[in-house]
Amino acid sequence: MEYVLQGWQCGSVYKPIYLEAQAAVALASYLRAGQTPPTTLVNGTTTDPSNTATTEPAVLLKPYWVNAANMEATVIKDKFISVTDLCSAVGAAVCTAAGIS
């Protein structure tokens, strides 16, 4: 995120960790109960890297593109990175310019 704010990187991909954790718990609960997870949860497939003929059901979450304009509304709002740590690393003026306080 530091490089994004400093203009050295155009953005970064982010998936909220709490959503990944919720999906993992929900999927594990269905599987532990011996039930088939609903299609609203298992919404895609993934291919086995060692055998591309094998596909498995998967929970696919939407990734978000984070840039300086939406950083506060994504990774900072979700407390993925603290404002104090970020602004200490890049400088208060950089954070202020990006609307981060």
Short mmCIF file of C-alpha atoms in Angstrom, two decimals:
data_model
loop_
_atom_site.label_atom_id
_atom_site.label_comp_id
_atom_site.label_asym_id
_atom_site.label_seq_id
_atom_site.Cartn_x
_atom_site.Cartn_y
_atom_site.Cartn_z
CA MET A 1 0.00 0.00 0.00
CA GLU A 2 2.96 2.27 0.63
CA TYR A 3 4.11 1.96 -2.98
CA VAL A 4 0.60 2.64 -4.24
CA LEU A 5 0.36 5.87 -2.25
CA GLN A 6 3.84 6.94 -3.31
CA GLY A 7 3.00 6.40 -6.99
CA TRP A 8 5.50 3.58 -7.57
CA GLN A 9 2.74 1.00 -8.05
CA CYS A 10 -0.59 1.61 -9.77
CA GLY A 11 -2.63 -0.56 -7.39
CA SER A 12 -3.00 -3.85 -5.60
CA VAL A 13 -5.54 -6.66 -5.43
CA TYR A 14 -7.39 -7.14 -2.15
CA LYS A 15 -9.93 -9.63 -0.88
CA PRO A 16 -11.36 -8.93 2.57
CA ILE A 17 -9.89 -11.53 4.91
CA TYR A 18 -13.03 -11.68 7.05
CA LEU A 19 -15.06 -12.76 3.98
CA GLU A 20 -12.54 -15.49 3.17
CA ALA A 21 -12.69 -16.71 6.77
CA GLN A 22 -16.51 -16.71 6.76
CA ALA A 23 -16.60 -18.70 3.52
CA ALA A 24 -14.07 -21.23 4.86
CA VAL A 25 -16.07 -21.75 8.07
CA ALA A 26 -19.34 -22.10 6.16
CA LEU A 27 -17.84 -24.60 3.73
CA ALA A 28 -16.21 -26.61 6.52
CA SER A 29 -19.50 -26.70 8.42
CA TYR A 30 -21.37 -28.17 5.45
CA LEU A 31 -18.66 -30.71 4.74
CA ARG A 32 -18.35 -31.74 8.40
CA ALA A 33 -22.11 -32.31 8.52
CA GLY A 34 -21.89 -34.49 5.41
CA GLN A 35 -24.04 -32.07 3.43
CA THR A 36 -23.54 -30.65 -0.03
CA PRO A 37 -22.72 -26.94 0.17
CA PRO A 38 -25.23 -24.72 -1.67
CA THR A 39 -24.37 -23.22 -5.05
CA THR A 40 -24.62 -19.76 -3.50
CA LEU A 41 -21.51 -20.67 -1.50
CA VAL A 42 -19.66 -22.94 -3.92
CA ASN A 43 -19.89 -20.68 -6.94
CA GLY A 44 -17.09 -21.91 -9.21
CA THR A 45 -14.41 -24.47 -9.86
CA THR A 46 -10.64 -24.65 -9.71
CA THR A 47 -8.24 -26.86 -11.65
CA ASP A 48 -5.75 -29.13 -9.94
CA PRO A 49 -2.30 -27.76 -10.90
CA SER A 50 -0.73 -31.22 -11.01
CA ASN A 51 -3.56 -32.72 -13.09
CA THR A 52 -5.38 -30.19 -15.26
CA ALA A 53 -8.02 -32.77 -16.13
CA THR A 54 -9.24 -32.60 -12.53
CA THR A 55 -11.50 -29.76 -11.42
CA GLU A 56 -12.84 -29.19 -7.94
CA PRO A 57 -15.68 -27.02 -6.64
CA ALA A 58 -14.51 -23.71 -5.19
CA VAL A 59 -15.69 -20.67 -3.29
CA LEU A 60 -14.63 -17.73 -5.45
CA LEU A 61 -14.69 -14.31 -3.82
CA LYS A 62 -14.58 -11.01 -5.65
CA PRO A 63 -11.17 -9.31 -5.58
CA TYR A 64 -11.01 -5.52 -5.29
CA TRP A 65 -8.53 -3.26 -7.04
CA VAL A 66 -7.08 -0.88 -4.45
CA ASN A 67 -5.53 2.41 -5.48
CA ALA A 68 -4.87 5.70 -3.72
CA ALA A 69 -8.42 6.90 -4.41
CA ASN A 70 -10.19 3.97 -2.69
CA MET A 71 -7.59 2.84 -0.15
CA GLU A 72 -9.40 4.37 2.82
CA ALA A 73 -12.70 2.74 1.79
CA THR A 74 -11.13 -0.72 1.42
CA VAL A 75 -8.00 -1.84 3.26
CA ILE A 76 -8.10 0.91 5.88
CA LYS A 77 -11.82 0.54 6.59
CA ASP A 78 -11.33 -3.23 6.99
CA LYS A 79 -8.34 -2.61 9.28
CA PHE A 80 -6.11 -4.65 6.98
CA ILE A 81 -3.50 -1.94 7.45
CA SER A 82 -3.42 0.71 10.14
CA VAL A 83 -3.45 4.39 9.23
CA THR A 84 -0.69 5.03 11.76
CA ASP A 85 1.66 2.44 10.26
CA LEU A 86 0.91 3.45 6.69
CA CYS A 87 1.23 7.18 7.21
CA SER A 88 4.38 6.75 9.30
CA ALA A 89 5.95 4.90 6.38
CA VAL A 90 4.92 7.27 3.59
CA GLY A 91 4.63 10.57 5.43
CA ALA A 92 1.63 12.56 6.57
CA ALA A 93 1.60 14.74 3.43
CA VAL A 94 1.20 11.67 1.18
CA CYS A 95 -1.69 10.37 3.29
CA THR A 96 -3.36 13.78 3.35
CA ALA A 97 -3.08 14.08 -0.43
CA ALA A 98 -4.85 10.71 -0.75
CA GLY A 99 -7.59 11.77 1.69
CA ILE A 100 -6.40 9.38 4.39
CA SER A 101 -6.54 10.66 7.94
#
